[in-house]
Tab-separated table of C-alpha atoms and ligand atoms in Angstrom:
chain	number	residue	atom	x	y	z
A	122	UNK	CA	-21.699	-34.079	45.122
A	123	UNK	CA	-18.394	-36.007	46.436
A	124	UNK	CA	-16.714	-32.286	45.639
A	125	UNK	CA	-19.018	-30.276	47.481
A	126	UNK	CA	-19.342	-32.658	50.551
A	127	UNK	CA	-15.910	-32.097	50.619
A	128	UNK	CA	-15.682	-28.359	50.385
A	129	UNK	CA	-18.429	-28.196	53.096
A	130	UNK	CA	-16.555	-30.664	55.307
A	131	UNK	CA	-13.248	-28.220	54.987
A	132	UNK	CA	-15.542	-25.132	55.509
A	133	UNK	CA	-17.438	-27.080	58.757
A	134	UNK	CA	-14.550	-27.682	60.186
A	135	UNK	CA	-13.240	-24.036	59.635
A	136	UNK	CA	-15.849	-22.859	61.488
A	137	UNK	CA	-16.772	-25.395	63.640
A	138	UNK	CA	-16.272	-23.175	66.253
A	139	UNK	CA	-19.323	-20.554	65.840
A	140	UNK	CA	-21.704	-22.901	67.667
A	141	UNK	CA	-22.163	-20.455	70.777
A	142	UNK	CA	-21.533	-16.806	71.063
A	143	UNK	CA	-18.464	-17.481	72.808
A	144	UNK	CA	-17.127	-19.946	70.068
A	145	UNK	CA	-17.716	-17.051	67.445
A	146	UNK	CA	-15.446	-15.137	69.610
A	147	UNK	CA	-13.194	-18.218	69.372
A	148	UNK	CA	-13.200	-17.864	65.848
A	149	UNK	CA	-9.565	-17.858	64.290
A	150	UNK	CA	-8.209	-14.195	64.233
A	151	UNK	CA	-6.876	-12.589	61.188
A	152	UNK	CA	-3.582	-13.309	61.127
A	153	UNK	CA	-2.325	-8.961	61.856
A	154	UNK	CA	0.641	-9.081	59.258
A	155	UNK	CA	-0.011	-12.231	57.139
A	156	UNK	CA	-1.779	-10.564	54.592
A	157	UNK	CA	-0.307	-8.264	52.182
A	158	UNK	CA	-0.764	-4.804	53.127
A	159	UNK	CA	-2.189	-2.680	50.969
A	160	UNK	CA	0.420	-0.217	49.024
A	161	UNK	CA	1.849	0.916	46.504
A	162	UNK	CA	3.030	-2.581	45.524
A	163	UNK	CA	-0.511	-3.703	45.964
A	164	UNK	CA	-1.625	-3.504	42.360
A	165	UNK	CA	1.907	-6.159	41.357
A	166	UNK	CA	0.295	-8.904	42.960
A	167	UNK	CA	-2.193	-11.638	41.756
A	168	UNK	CA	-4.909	-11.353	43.830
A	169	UNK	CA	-4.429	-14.788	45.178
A	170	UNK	CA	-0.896	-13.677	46.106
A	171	UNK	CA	-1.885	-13.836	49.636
A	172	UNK	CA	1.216	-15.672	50.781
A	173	UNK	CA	4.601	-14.579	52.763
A	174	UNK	CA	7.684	-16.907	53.017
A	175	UNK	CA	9.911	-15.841	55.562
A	176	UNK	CA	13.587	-18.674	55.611
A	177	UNK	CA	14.662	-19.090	58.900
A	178	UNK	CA	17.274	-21.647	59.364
A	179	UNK	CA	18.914	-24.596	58.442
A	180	UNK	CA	16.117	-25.203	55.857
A	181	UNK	CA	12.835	-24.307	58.382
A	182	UNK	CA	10.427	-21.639	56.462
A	183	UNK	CA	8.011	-19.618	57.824
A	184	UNK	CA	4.563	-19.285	55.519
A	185	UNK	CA	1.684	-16.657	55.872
A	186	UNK	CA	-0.972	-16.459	54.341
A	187	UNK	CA	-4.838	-17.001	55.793
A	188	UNK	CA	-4.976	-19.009	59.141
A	189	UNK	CA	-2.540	-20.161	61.495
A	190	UNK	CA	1.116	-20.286	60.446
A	191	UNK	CA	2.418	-22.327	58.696
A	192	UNK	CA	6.159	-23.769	59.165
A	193	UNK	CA	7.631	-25.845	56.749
A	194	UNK	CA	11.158	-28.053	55.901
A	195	UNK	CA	13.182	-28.277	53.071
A	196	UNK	CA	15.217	-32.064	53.832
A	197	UNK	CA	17.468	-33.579	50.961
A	198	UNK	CA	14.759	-35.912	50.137
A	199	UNK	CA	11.138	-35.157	51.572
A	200	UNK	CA	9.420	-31.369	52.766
A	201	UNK	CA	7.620	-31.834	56.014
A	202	UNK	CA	4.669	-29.165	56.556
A	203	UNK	CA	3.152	-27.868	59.484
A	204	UNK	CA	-0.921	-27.096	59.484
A	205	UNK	CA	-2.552	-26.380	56.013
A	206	UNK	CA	-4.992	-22.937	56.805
A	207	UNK	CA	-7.552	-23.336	54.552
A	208	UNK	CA	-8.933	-25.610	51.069
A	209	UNK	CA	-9.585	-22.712	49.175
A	210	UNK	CA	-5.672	-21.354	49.665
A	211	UNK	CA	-3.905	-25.050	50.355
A	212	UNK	CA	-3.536	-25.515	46.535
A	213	UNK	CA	-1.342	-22.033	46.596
A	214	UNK	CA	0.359	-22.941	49.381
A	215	UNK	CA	1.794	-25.498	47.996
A	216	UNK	CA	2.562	-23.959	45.196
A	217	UNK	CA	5.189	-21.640	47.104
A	218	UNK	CA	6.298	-24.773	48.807
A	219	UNK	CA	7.214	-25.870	45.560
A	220	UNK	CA	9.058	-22.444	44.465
A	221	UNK	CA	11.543	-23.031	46.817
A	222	UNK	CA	11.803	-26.970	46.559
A	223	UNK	CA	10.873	-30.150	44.255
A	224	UNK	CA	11.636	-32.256	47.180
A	225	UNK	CA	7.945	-34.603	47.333
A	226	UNK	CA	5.602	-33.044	50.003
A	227	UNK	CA	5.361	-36.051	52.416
A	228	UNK	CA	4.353	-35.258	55.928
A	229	UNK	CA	1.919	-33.040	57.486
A	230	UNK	CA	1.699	-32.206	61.595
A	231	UNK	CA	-1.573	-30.731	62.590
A	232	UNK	CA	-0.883	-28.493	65.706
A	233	UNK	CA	-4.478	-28.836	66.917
A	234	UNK	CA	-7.540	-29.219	65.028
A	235	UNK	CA	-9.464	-25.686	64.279
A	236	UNK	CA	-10.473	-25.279	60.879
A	237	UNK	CA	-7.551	-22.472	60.304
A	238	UNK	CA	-4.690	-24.992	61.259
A	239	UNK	CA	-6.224	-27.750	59.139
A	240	UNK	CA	-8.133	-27.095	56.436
A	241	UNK	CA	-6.461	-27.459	54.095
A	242	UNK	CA	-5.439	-31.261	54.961
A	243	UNK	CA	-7.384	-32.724	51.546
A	244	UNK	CA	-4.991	-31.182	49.606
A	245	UNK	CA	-2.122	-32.897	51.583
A	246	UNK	CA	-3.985	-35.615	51.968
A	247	UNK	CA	-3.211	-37.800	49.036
A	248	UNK	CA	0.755	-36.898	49.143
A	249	UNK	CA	1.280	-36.198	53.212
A	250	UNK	CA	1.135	-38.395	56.036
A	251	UNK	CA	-0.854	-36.543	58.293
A	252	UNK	CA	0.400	-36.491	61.633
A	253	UNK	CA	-1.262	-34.998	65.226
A	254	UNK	CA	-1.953	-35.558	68.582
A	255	UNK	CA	-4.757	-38.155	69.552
A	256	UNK	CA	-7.158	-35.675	70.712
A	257	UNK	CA	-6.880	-33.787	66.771
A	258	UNK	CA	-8.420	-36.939	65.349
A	259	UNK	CA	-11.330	-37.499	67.965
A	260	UNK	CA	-12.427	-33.653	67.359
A	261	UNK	CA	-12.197	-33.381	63.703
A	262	UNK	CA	-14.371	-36.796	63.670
A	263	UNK	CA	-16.614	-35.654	66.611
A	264	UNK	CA	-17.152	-32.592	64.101
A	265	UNK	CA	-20.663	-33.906	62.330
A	266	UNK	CA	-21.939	-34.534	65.793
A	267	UNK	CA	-21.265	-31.590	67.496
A	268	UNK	CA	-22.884	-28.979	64.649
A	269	UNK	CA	-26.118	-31.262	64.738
A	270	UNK	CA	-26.260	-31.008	68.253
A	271	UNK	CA	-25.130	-27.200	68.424
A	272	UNK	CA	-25.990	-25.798	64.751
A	273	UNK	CA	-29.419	-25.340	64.925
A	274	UNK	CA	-29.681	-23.766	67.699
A	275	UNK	CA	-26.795	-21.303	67.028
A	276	UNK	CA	-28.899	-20.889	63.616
A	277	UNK	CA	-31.886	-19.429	65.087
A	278	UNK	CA	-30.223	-16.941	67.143
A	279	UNK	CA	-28.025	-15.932	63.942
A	280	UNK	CA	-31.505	-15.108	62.180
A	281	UNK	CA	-32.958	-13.455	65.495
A	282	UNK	CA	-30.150	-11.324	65.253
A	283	UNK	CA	-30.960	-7.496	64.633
A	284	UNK	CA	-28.861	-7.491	61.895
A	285	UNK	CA	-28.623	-10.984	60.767
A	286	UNK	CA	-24.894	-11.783	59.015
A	287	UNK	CA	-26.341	-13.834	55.508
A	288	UNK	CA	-22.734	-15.002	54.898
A	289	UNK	CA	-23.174	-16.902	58.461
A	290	UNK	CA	-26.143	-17.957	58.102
A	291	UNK	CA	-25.257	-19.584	54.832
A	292	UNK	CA	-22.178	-20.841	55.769
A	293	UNK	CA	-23.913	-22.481	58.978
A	294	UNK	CA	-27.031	-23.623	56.666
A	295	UNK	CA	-24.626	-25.598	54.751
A	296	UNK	CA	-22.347	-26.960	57.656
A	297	UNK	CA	-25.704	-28.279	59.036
A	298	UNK	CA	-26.602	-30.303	55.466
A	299	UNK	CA	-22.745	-31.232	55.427
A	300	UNK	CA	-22.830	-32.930	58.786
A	301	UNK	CA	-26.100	-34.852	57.955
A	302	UNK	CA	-24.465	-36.420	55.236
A	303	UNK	CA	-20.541	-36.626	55.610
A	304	UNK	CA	-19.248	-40.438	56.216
A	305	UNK	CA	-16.231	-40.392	58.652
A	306	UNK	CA	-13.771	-41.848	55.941
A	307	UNK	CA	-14.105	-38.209	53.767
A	308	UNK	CA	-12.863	-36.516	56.815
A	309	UNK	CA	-9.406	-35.772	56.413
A	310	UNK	CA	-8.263	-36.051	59.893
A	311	UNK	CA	-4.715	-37.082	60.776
A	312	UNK	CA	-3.715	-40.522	60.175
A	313	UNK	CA	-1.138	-41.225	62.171
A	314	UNK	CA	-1.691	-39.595	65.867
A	315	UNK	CA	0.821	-39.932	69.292
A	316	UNK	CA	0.070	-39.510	73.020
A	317	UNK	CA	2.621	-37.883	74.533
A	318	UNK	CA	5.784	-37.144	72.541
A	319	UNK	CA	6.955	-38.586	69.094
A	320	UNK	CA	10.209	-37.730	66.977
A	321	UNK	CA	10.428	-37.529	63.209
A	322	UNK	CA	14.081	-37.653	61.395
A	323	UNK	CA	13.825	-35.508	58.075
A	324	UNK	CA	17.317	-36.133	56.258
A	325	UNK	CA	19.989	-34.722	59.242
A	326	UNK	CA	17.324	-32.822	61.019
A	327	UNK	CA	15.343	-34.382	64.454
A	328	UNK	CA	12.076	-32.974	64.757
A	329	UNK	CA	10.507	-33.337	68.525
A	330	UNK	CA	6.624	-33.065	68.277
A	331	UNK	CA	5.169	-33.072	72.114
A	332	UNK	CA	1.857	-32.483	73.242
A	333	UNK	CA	1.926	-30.045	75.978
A	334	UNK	CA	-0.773	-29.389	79.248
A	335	UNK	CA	-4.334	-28.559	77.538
A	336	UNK	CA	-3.956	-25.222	77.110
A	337	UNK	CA	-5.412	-23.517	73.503
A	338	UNK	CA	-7.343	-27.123	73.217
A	339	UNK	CA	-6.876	-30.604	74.643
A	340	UNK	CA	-4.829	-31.512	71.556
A	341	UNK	CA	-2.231	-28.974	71.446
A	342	UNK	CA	1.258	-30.122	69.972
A	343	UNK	CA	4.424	-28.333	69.608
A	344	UNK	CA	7.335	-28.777	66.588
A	345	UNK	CA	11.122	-28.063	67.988
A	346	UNK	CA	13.536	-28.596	65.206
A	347	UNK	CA	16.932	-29.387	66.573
A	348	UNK	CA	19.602	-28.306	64.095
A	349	UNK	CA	17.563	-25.410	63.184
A	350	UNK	CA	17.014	-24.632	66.671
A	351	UNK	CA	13.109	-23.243	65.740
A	352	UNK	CA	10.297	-24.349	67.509
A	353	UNK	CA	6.716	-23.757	65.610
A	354	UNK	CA	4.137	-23.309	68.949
A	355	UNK	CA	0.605	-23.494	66.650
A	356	UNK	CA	-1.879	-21.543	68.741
A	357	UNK	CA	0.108	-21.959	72.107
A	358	UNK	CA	2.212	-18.490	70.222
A	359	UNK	CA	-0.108	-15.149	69.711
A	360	UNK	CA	2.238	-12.050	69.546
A	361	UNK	CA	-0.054	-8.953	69.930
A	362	UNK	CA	-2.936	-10.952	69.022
A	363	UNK	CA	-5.389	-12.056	71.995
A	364	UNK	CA	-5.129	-15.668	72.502
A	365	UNK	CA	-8.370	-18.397	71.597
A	366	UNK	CA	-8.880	-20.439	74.694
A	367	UNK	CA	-11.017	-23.078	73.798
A	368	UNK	CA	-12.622	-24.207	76.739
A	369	UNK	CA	-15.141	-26.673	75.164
A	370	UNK	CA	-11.879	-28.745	73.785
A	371	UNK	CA	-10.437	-28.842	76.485
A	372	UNK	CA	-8.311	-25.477	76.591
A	373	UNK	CA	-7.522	-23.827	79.978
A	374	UNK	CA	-5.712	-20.431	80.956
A	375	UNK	CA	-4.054	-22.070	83.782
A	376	UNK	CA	-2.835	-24.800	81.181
A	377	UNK	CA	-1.772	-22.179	79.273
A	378	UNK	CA	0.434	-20.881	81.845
A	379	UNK	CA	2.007	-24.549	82.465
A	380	UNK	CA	2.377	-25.773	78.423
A	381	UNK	CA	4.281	-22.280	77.671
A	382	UNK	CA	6.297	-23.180	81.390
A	383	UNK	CA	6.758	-26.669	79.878
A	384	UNK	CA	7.960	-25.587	75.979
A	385	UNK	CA	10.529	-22.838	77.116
A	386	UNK	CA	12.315	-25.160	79.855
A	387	UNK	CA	13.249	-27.358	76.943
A	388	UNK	CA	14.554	-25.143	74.420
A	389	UNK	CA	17.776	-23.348	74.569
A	390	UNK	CA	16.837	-19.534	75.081
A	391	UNK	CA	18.397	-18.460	71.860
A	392	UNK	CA	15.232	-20.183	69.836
A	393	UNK	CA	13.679	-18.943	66.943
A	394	UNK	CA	9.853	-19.129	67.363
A	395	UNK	CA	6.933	-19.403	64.838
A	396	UNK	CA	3.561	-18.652	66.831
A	397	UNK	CA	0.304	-19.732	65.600
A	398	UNK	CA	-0.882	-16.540	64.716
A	399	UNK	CA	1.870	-13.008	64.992
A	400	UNK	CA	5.423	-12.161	63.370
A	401	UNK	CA	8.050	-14.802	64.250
A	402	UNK	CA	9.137	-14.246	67.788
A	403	UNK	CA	11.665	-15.295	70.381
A	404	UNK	CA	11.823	-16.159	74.308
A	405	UNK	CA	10.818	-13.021	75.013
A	406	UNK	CA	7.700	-12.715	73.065
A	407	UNK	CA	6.199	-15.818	74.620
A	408	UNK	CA	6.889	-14.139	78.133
A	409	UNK	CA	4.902	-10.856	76.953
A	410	UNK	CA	1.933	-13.711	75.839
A	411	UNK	CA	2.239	-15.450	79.356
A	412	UNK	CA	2.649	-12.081	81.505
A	413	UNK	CA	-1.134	-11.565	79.632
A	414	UNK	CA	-2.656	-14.971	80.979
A	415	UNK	CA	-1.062	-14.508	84.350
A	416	UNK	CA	-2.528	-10.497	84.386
A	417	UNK	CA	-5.737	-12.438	83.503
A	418	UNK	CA	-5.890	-15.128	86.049
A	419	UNK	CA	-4.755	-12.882	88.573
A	420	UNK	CA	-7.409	-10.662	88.527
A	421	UNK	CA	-9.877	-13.551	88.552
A	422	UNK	CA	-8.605	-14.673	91.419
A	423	UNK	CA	-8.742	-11.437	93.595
A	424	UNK	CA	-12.206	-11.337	92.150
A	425	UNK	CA	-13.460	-14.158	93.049
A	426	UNK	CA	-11.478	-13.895	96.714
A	427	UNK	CA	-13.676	-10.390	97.079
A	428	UNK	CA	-16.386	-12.319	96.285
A	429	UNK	CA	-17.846	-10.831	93.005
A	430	UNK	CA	-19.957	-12.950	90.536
A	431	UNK	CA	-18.636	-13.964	87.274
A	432	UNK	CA	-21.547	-11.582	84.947
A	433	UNK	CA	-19.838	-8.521	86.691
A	434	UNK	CA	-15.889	-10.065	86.683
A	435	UNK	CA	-16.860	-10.304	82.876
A	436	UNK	CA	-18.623	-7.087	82.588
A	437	UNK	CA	-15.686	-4.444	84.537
A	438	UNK	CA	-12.655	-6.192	83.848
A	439	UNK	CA	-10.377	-4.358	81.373
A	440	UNK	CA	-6.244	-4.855	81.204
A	441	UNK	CA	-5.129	-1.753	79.521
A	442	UNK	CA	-2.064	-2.785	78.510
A	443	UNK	CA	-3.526	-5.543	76.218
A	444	UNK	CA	-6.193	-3.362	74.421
A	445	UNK	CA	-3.976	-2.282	71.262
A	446	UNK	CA	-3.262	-6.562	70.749
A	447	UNK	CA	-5.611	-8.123	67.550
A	448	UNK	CA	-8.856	-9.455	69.078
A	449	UNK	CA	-8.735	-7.610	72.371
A	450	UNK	CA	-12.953	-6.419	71.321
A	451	UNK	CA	-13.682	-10.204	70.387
A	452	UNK	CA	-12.165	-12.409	72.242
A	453	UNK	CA	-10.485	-10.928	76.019
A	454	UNK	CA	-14.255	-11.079	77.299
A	455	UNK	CA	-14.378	-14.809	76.670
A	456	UNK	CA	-10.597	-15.388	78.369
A	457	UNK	CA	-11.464	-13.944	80.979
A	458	UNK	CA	-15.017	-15.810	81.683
A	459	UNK	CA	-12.297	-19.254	81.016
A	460	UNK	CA	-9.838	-17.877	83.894
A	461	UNK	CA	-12.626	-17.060	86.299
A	462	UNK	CA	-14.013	-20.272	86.065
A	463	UNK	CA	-11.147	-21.947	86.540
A	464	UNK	CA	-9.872	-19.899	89.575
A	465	UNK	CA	-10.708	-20.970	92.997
B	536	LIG	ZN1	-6.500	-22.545	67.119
């Protein structure tokens, strides 16, 4: 019972955020080019060969797999990792961890808390220290609470629905028994959580770990790893992937706008970048990503200014030049709802 209590709290917390029809929009995207694609070398791989390890530098891997991306270092004594995707693959990502390295596991950072950045943390758990900003605690705990309050609900339109999903509905069915039942101690939140800014020495590497303007969510945090000279972004990076904004925690496009400002003024332009969801990326890519939210709040504002309601902002807006980017059907509705409200 322990087991599946578990499972469900990992699976709650993955999709925590299909409690309104804009959080289902909010849902993680598919990471584009993190899964293998299928070819000729398709048929070579163990199906649970989901994973892609891309070295960067001075001992700083890239990992994709399912979920937000994951960035880990080799040091000479101790492998910190940052986010965990999901239970059901954390087991194999460690595993590739551990076919470059048999340094011990022995920190985790949590970049914010949606289910595809950290749920995989009870397989850290017993090894890792699990590390975050304040606000990734309060949200994974405030998890049980908020499906009560929003899961039944959400449940009843799911089975009003035309063509009702019966993997949703399941899933939801038993988030809703999970959070009835899970004590706070099983969740495996972050453990040790900072403010503002906190630094963590791995062998002759500094790692600075800020938390940025709300922007994605309220507890966004960034990695910059000095020697290396890569900074992992969590879900403050999409490359051709439409950003989640996650108003209800917090996230804002005009804080978007400031905690991208904030990250590139303290990195040196020549940075190698790990987004939260995208191919590895540079200076440059984060501009495209920030020319989108400033395209976005733009034409809120001249919206608004002329006077037009929100239902028809929502309804005609369309930015072209964004339609080919992952999520543009799911999610550029709901960012643009986020930027009108925020506008004045
Ligand atoms: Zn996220």
């Amino acid at each position: 019972m322990f087991m599946l209590a578990s499972l469900l709290a990992l699976l709650s917390l993955a999709i925590a955020q299909p409690l309104s029809q804009e959080r289902v929009a909010a849902q993680p995207p598919p990471p584009p080019a993190a899964s293998p694609s299928p070819g000729p070398e398709h048929h070579d791989r163990a199906p649970t060969d989901i994973f892609r390890l891309q070295p960067l530098a001075g001992g700083v891997y890239a990992l994709f797999g399912r979920g937000g991306n994951i960035g880990f270092l080799v040091g000479p004594d101790a492998v910190l990792v940052i986010d965990s995707q999901f239970k059901d693959i954390a087991p194999g990502i460690v595993e590739k961890i551990k076919s470059v390295t048999d340094k011990p596991i022995k920190y985790l950072v949590n970049t914010h808390h949606h289910g595809d950045h950290v749920g995989g943390n009870e397989i850290f758990r017993p090894f890792a220290v699990i590390i975050a900003h304040d606000n990734v605690r309060k949200h994974m705990l405030a998890s049980p609470a908020e499906i009560l309050r929003d899961g039944p609900g959400r449940l009843e339109q799911m089975k009003k629905d035309p063509s009702p999903n019966p993997q949703n509905i399941q899933a939801l069915t038993e988030q809703i028994e999970w959070a009835k039942k899970v004590k706070v101690e099983e969740i495996p939140a972050p453990v040790l959580t900072y403010n503002s800014e906190l630094r963590i020495h791995v062998g002759g590497e500094t790692l600075q770990i800020w938390h940025t303007p709300p922007a994605h969510t309220d507890g966004d945090t960034v990695i910059y790893f000095e020697k290396a000279n890569v900074l992992h972004m969590g879900d403050l990076g999409f490359i051709k992937v439409i950003p989640v904004i996650d108003a209800a925690h917090g996230g804002s496009p005009r804080g978007y706008l400031a905690a991208i400002d904030n990250v590139l003024a303290r990195v040196p332009a020549n940075v190698t970048i790990v987004p939260g969801h995208g191919e590895v990326t540079n200076v440059e890519g984060i501009k495209v990503l920030r020319q989108y939210i400033e395209d976005l709040t733009g034409a809120a504002q001249k919206a608004k200014a002329a006077g037009k309601s929100k239902e028809d902002f929502v309804k005609e807006i369309e930015l072209p030049a964004y339609k080919d980017w992952n999520g543009y059907p799911a999610r550029f509705k709901g960012n643009a709802g986020a930027a009108y409200d925020e506008v004045r």
